mmCIF file of C-alpha atoms and ligand atoms in Angstrom:
data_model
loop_
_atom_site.group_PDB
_atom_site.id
_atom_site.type_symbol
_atom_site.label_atom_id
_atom_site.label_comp_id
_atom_site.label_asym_id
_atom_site.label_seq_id
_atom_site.Cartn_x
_atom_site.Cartn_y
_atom_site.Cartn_z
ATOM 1 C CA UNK E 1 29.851 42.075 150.229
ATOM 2 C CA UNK E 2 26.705 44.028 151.139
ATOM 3 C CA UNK E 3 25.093 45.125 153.855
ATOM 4 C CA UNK E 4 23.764 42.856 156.542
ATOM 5 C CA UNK E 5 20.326 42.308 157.767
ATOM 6 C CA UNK E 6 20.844 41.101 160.750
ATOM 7 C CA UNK E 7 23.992 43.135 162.268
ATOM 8 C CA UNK E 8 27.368 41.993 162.703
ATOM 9 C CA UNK E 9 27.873 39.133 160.167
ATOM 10 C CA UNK E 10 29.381 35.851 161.036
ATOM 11 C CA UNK E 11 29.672 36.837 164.512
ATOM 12 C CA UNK E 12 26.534 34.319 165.316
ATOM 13 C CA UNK E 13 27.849 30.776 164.907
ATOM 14 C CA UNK E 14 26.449 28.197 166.717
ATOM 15 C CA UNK E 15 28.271 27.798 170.150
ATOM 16 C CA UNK E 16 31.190 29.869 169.089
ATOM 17 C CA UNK E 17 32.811 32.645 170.460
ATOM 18 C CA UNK E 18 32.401 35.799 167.946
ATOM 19 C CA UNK E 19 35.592 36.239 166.200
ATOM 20 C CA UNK E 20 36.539 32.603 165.763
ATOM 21 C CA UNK E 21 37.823 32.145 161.919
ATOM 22 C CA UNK E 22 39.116 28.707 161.986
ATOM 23 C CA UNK E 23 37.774 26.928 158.986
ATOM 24 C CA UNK E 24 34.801 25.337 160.585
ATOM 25 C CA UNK E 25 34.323 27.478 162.670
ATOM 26 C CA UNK E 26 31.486 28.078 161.514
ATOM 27 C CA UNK E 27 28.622 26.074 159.793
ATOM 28 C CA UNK E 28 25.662 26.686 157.195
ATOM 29 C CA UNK E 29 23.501 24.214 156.688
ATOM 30 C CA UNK E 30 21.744 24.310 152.745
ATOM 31 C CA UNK E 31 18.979 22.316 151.436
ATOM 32 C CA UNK E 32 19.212 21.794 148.114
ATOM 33 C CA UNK E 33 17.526 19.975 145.171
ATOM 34 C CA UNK E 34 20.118 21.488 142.510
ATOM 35 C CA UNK E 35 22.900 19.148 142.408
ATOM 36 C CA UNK E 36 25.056 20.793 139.682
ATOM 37 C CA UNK E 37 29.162 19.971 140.265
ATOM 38 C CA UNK E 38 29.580 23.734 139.597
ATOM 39 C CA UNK E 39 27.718 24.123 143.236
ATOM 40 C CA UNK E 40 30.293 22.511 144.911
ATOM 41 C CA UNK E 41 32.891 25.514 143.732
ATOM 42 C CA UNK E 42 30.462 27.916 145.102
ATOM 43 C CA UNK E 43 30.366 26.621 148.483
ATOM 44 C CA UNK E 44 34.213 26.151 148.204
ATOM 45 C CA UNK E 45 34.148 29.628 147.550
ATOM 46 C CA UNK E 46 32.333 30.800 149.824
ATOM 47 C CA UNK E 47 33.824 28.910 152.685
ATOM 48 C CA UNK E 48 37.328 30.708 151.496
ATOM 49 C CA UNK E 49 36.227 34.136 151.881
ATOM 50 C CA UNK E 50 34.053 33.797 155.146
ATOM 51 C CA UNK E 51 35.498 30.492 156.512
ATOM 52 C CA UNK E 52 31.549 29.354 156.938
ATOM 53 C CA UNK E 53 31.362 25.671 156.122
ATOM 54 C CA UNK E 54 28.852 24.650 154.447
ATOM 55 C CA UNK E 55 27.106 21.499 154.895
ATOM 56 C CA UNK E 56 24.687 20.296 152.357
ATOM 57 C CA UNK E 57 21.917 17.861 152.086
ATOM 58 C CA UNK E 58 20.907 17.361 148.232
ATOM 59 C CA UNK E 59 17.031 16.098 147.589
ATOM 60 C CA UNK E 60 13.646 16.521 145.667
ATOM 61 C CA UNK E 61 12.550 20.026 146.135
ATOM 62 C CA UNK E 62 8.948 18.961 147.553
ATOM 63 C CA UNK E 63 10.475 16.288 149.953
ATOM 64 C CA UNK E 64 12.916 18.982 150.842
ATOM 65 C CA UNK E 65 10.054 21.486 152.217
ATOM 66 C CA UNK E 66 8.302 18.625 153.581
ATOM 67 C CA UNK E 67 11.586 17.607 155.478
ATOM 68 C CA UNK E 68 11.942 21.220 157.013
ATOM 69 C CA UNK E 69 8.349 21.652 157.584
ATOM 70 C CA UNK E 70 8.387 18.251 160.023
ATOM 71 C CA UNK E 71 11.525 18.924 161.717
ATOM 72 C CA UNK E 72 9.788 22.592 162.872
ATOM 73 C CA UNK E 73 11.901 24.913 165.399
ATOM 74 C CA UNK E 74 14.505 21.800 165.211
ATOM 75 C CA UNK E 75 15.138 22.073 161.458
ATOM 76 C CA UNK E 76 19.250 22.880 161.176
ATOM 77 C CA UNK E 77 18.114 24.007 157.499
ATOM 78 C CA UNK E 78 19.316 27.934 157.034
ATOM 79 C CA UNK E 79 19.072 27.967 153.340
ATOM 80 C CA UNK E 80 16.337 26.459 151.043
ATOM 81 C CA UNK E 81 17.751 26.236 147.362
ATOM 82 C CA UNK E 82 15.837 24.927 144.021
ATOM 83 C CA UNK E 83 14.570 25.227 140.485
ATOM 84 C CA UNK E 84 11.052 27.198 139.259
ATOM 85 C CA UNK E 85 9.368 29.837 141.108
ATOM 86 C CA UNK E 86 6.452 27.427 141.460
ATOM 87 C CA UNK E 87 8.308 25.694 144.186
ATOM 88 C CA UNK E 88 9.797 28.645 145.703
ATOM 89 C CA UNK E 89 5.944 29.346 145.888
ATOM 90 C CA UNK E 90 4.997 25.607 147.625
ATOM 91 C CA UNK E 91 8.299 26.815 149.948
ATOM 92 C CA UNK E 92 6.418 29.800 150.609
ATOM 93 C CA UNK E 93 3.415 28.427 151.391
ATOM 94 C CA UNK E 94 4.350 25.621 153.551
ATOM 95 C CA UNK E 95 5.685 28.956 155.631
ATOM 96 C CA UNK E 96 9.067 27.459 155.691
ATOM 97 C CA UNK E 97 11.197 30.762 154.293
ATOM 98 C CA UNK E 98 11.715 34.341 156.171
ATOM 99 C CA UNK E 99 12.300 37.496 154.594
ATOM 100 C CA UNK E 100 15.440 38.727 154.216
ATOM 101 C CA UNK E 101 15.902 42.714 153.630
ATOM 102 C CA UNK E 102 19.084 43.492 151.886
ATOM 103 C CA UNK E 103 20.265 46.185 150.620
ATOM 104 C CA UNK E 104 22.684 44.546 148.595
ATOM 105 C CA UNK E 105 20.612 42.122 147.340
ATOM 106 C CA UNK E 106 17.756 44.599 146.618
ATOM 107 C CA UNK E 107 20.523 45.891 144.213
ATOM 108 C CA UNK E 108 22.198 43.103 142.555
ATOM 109 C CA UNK E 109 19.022 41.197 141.181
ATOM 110 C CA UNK E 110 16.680 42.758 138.896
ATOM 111 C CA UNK E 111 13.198 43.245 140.911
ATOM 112 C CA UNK E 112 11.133 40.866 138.730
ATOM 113 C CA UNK E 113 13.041 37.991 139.561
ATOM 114 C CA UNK E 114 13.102 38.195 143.652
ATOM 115 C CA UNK E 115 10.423 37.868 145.807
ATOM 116 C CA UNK E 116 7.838 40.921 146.368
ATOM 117 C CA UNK E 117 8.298 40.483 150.333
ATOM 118 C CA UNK E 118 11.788 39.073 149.982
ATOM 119 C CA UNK E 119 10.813 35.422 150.685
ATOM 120 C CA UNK E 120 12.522 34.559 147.955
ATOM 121 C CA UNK E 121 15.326 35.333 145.280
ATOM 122 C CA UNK E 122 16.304 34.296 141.902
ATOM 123 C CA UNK E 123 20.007 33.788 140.911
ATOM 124 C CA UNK E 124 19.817 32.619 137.664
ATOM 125 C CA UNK E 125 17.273 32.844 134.809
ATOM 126 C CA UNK E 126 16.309 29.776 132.392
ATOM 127 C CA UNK E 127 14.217 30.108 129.718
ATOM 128 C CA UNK E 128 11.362 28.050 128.051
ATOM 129 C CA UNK E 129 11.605 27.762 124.293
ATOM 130 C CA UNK E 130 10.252 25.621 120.990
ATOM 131 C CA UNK E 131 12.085 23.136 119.399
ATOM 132 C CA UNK E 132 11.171 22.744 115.493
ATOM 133 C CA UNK E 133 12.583 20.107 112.865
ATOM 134 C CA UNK E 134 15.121 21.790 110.469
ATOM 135 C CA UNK E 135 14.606 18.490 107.762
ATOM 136 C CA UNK E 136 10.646 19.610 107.999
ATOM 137 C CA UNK E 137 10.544 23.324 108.396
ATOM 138 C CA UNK E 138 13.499 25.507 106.521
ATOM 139 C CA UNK E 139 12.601 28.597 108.616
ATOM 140 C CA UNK E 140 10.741 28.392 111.921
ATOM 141 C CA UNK E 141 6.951 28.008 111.052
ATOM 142 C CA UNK E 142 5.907 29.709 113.871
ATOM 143 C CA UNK E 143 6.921 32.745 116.590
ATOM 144 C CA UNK E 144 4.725 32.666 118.966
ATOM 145 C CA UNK E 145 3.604 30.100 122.028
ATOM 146 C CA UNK E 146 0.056 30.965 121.346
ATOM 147 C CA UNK E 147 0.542 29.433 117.477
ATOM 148 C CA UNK E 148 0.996 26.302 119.655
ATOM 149 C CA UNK E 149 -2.502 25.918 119.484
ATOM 150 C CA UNK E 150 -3.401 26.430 115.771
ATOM 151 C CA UNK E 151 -4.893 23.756 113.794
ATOM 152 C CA UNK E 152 -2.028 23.899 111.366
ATOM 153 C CA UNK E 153 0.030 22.064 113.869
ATOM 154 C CA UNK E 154 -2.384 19.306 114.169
ATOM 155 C CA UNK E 155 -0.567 16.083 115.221
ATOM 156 C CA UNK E 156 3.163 18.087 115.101
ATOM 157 C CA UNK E 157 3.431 18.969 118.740
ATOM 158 C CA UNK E 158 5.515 16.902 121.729
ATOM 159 C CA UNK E 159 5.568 18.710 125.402
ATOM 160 C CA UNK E 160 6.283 17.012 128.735
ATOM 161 C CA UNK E 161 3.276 16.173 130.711
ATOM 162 C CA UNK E 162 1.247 18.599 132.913
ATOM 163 C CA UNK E 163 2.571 17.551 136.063
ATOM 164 C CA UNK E 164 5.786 19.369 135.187
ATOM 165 C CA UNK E 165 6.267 22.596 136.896
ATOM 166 C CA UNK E 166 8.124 24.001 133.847
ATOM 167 C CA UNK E 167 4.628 23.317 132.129
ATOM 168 C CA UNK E 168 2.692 24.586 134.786
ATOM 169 C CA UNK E 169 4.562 27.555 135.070
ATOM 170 C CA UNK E 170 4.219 29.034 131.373
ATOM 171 C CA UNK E 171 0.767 28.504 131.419
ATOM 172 C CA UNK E 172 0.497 30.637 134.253
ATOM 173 C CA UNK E 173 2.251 32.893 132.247
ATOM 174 C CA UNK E 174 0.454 32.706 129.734
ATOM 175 C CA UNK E 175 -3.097 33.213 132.031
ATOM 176 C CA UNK E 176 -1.164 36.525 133.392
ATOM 177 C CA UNK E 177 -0.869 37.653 129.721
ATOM 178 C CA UNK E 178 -4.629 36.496 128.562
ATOM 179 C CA UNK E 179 -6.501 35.808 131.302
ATOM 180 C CA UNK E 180 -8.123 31.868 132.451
ATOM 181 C CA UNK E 181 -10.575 31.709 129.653
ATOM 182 C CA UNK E 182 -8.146 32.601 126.821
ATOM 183 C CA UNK E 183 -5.635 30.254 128.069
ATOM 184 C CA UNK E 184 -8.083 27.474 128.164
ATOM 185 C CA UNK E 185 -8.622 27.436 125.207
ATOM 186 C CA UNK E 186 -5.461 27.870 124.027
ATOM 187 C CA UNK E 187 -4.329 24.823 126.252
ATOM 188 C CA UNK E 188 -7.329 22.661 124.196
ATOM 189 C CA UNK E 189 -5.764 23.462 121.148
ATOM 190 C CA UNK E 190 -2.477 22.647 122.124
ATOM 191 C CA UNK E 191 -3.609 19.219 123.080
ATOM 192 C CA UNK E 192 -5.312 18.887 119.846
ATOM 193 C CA UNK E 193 -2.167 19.360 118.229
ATOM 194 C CA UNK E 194 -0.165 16.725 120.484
ATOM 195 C CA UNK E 195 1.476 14.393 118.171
ATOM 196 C CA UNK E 196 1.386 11.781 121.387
ATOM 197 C CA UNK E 197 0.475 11.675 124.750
ATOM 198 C CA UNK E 198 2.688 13.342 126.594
ATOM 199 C CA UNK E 199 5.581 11.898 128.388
ATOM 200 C CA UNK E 200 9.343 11.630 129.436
ATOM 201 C CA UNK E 201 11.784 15.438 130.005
ATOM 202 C CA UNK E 202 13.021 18.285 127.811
ATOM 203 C CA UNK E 203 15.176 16.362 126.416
ATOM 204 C CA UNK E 204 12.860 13.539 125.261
ATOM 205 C CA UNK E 205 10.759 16.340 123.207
ATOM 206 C CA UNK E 206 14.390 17.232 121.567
ATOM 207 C CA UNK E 207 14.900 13.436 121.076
ATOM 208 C CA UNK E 208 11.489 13.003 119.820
ATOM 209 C CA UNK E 209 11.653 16.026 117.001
ATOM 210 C CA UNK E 210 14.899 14.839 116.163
ATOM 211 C CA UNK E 211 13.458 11.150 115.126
ATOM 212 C CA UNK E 212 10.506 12.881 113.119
ATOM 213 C CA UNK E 213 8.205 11.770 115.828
ATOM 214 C CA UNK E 214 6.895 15.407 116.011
ATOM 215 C CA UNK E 215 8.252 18.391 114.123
ATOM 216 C CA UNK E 216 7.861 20.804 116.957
ATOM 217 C CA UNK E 217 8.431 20.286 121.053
ATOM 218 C CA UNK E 218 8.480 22.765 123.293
ATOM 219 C CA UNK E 219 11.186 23.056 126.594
ATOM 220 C CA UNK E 220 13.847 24.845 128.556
ATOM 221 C CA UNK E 221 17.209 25.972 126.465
ATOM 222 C CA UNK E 222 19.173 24.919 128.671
ATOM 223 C CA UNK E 223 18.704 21.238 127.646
ATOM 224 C CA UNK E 224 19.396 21.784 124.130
ATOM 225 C CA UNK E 225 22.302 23.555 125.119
ATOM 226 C CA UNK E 226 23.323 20.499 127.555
ATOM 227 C CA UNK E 227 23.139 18.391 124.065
ATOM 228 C CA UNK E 228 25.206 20.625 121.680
ATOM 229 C CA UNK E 229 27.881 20.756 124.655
ATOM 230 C CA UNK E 230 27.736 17.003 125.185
ATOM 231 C CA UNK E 231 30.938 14.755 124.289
ATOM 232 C CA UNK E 232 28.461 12.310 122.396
ATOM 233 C CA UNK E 233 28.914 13.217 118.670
ATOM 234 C CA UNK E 234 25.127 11.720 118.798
ATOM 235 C CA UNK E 235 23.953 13.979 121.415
ATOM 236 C CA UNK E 236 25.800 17.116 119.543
ATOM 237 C CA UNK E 237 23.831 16.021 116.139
ATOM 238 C CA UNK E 238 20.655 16.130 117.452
ATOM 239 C CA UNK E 239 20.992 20.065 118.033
ATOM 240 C CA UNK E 240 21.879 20.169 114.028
ATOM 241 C CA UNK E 241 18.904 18.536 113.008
ATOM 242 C CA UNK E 242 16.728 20.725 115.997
ATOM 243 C CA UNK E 243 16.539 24.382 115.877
ATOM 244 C CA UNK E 244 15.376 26.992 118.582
ATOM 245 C CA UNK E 245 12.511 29.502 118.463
ATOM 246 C CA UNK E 246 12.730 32.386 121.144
ATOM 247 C CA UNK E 247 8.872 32.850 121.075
ATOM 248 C CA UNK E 248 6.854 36.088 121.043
ATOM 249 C CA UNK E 249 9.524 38.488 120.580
ATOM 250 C CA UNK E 250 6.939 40.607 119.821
ATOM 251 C CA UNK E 251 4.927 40.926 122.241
ATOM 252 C CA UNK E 252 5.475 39.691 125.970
ATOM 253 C CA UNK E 253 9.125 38.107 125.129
ATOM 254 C CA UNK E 254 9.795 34.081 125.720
ATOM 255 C CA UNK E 255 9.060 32.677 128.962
ATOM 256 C CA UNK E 256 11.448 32.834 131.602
ATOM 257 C CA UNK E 257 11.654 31.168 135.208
ATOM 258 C CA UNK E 258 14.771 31.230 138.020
ATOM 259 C CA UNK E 259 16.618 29.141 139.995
ATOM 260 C CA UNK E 260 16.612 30.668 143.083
ATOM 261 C CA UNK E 261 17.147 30.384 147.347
ATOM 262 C CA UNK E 262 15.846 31.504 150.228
ATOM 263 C CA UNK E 263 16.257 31.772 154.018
ATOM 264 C CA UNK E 264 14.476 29.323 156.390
ATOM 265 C CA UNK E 265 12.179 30.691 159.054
ATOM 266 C CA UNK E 266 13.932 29.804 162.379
ATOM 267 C CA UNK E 267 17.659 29.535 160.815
ATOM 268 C CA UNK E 268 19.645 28.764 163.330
ATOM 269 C CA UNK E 269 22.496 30.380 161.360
ATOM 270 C CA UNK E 270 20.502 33.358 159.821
ATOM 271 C CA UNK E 271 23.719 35.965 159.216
ATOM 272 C CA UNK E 272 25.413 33.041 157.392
ATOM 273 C CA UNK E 273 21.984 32.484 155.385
ATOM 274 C CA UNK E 274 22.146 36.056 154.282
ATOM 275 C CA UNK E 275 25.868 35.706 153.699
ATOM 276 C CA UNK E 276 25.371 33.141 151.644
ATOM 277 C CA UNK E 277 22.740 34.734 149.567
ATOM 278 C CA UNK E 278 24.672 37.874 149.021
ATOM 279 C CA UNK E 279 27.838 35.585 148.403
ATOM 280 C CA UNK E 280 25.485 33.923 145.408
ATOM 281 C CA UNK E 281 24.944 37.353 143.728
ATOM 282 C CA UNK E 282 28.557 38.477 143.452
ATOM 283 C CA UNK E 283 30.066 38.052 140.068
ATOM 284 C CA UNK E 284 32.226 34.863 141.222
ATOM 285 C CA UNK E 285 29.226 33.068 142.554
ATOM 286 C CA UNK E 286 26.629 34.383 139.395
ATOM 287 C CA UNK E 287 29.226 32.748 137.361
ATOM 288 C CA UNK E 288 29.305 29.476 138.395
ATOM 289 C CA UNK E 289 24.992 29.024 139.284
ATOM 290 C CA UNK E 290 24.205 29.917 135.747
ATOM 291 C CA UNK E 291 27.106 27.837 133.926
ATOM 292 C CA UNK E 292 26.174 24.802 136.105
ATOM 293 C CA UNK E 293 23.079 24.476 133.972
ATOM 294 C CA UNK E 294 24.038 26.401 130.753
ATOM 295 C CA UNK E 295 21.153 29.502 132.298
ATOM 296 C CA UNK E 296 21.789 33.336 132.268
ATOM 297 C CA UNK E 297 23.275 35.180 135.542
ATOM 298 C CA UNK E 298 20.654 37.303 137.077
ATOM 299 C CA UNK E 299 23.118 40.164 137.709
ATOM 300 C CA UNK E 300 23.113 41.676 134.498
ATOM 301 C CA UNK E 301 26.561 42.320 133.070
ATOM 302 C CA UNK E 302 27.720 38.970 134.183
ATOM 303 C CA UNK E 303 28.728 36.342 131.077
ATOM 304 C CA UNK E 304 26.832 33.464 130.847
ATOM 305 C CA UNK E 305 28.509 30.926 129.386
ATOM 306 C CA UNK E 306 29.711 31.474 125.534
ATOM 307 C CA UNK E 307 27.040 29.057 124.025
ATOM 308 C CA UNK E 308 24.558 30.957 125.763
ATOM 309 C CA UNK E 309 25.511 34.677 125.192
ATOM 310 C CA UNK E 310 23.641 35.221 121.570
ATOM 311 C CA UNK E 311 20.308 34.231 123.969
ATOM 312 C CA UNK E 312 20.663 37.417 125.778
ATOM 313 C CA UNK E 313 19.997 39.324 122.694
ATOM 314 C CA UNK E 314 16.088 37.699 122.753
ATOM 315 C CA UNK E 315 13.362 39.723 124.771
ATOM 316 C CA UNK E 316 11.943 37.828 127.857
ATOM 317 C CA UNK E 317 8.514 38.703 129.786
ATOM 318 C CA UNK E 318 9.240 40.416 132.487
ATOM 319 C CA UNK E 319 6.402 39.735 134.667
ATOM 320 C CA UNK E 320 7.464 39.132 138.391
ATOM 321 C CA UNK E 321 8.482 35.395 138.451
ATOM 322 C CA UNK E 322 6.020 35.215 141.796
ATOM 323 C CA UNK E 323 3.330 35.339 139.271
ATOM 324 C CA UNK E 324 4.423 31.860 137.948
ATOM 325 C CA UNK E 325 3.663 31.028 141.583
ATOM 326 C CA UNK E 326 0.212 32.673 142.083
ATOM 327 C CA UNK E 327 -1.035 31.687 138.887
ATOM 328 C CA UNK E 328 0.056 28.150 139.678
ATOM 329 C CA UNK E 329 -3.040 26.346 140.920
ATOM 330 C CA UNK E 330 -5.594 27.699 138.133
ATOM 331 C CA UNK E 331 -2.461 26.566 135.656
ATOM 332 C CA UNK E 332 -3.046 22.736 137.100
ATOM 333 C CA UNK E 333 -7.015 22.850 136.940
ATOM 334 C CA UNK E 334 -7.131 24.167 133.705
ATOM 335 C CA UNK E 335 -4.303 21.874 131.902
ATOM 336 C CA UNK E 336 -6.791 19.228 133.568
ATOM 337 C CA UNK E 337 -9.593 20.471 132.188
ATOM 338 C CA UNK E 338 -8.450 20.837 128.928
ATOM 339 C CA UNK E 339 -7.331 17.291 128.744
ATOM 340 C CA UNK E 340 -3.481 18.000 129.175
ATOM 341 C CA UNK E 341 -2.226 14.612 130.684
HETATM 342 FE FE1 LIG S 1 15.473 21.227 134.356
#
């Protein structure tokens, strides 16, 4: 384990005596809107080597920050956990999250996926990727997310609706790469090419090219992956009929986001917040957050799972995921304005 931000670890605990090591000794509390069983084994884990328990309240990532927001300088939260850098960012904003300078930390992630200040850190990376019909296209018709928007796609093309943070995300990825007005227009001819309005998950748009509803959809991997690993021989068939593009290997690399955590401001357990988040980047813990959801570690050199390893061979942007978050608000206004439902 790393160094320690805030002295002495695990000698804190609420109303203990330093030193205790009972199991239970010792509590962290985690708010969480993953819900993956393979979180359970972290917490398990982590309990074993620092006897922390951790308690853990499971929910929608806004009502989360809304909960801790309300409950103030009372909130028990220590650790915030969930999906997208665009939430980390509402986290962020709501003021709910404190820096946490570690060393360790600083080390284990790569810099583009943690927070500039430290607010915030991301422990696994997911990617966002196109899905194109192998019965309509024998080699991938296109490479790029910006051939999204060309009229040759015209009525080929299902995507999730704009209220989707995965969505909301790429275009701000996309505005970081080519500025608002480029982007706008590219998110008009994307809707121009919509095959339907947009509706349902990731895994409808795999669903959807797979019926010949649309012969390209765009999502995260990880879904597809969640489908070729699924004990429904239906579910498995559906990734034979629906291949994967890894988009703009040439240029800025496919689209990437985190699942990440951070530290509540006011933690009433704040050295067994930043134990936990060091505990999350050691090989054990990488291990289990990215094979929860079929994602890549963010400590490089750790195996994601085996479906998954051949993905690590693409080229990803490598913008700072906090752009995601900046970028967020111009992303909504201009998928509005461009008639992205
Ligand atoms: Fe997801």
């Amino acid at each position: 384990m790393g160094k320690m931000t805030h002295g002495a670890a695990f000698a804190l605990g609420v109303g203990l005596a330093a030193g205790a090591s009972v199991a239970g000794a010792q509590t962290l509390n985690l708010y969480t809107a993953r819900h993956y069983d393979s979180d359970e084994a972290i917490y398990e884990a982590f309990t074993a080597e620092t006897g922390i328990e951790v308690n853990v309240l499971e929910g929608d990532s806004d009502q989360l920050i809304e909960r801790i927001r309300r409950e103030g300088a009372a909130s028990p939260a220590d650790v915030f956990m969930t999906v997208d850098a665009a939430r980390l960012r509402r986290a962020e904003d709501a003021g709910i999250l404190a820096a946490v300078d570690s060393d360790y930390l600083a080390d284990r992630l790569p810099a583009e996926l943690r927070h500039p200040e430290n607010l915030w850190f991301g422990f696994s990376e997911r990617v966002r990727v196109i899905y194109y019909d192998t019965e309509v296209y024998d080699e991938p018709p296109l490479t790029t997310y910006e051939e999204l928007a060309d009229p040759r796609f015209e009525g080929e093309i299902c995507i999730r609706s704009s209220s989707n943070d995965y969505n909301q995300s790429m275009v701000a990825a996309l505005i970081a790469e080519h500025g608002l007005e480029a982007t706008e227009a590219w998110a008009e001819g994307l809707v121009n090419n919509m095959a339907r309005a947009p509706q349902g998950g990731d895994t409808d748009q795999i669903r959807a090219v797979a019926a010949g509803e649309c012969s390209l959809g765009v999502g995260n991997s990880y879904y597809w992956t969640r489908l070729q690993k699924s004990d429904d021989a239906d579910d498995r068939a559906l990734t034979e009929r629906v291949g994967l593009i890894f988009p703009n290997q040439d240029s800025q690399g496919t689209h990437r986001n985190i699942g990440g955590a951070a530290m509540v401001a006011g933690a009433p357990n704040a050295d067994a917040a930043v134990a936990f988040l060091e505990f999350l980047a050691t090989d054990e813990a990488q291990e289990l957050f990215a094979a929860g959801n079929n994602e890549f570690p963010a400590v490089r050199g750790v195996d994601p799972v085996p479906e998954v390893r051949e993905f690590l061979d693409y080229n990803y942007d490598d913008i700072n995921v906090a752009v995601l978050g900046e970028n967020n608000a111009q992303a909504v206004r201009l998928m509005d304005r461009a008639g992205w439902r």
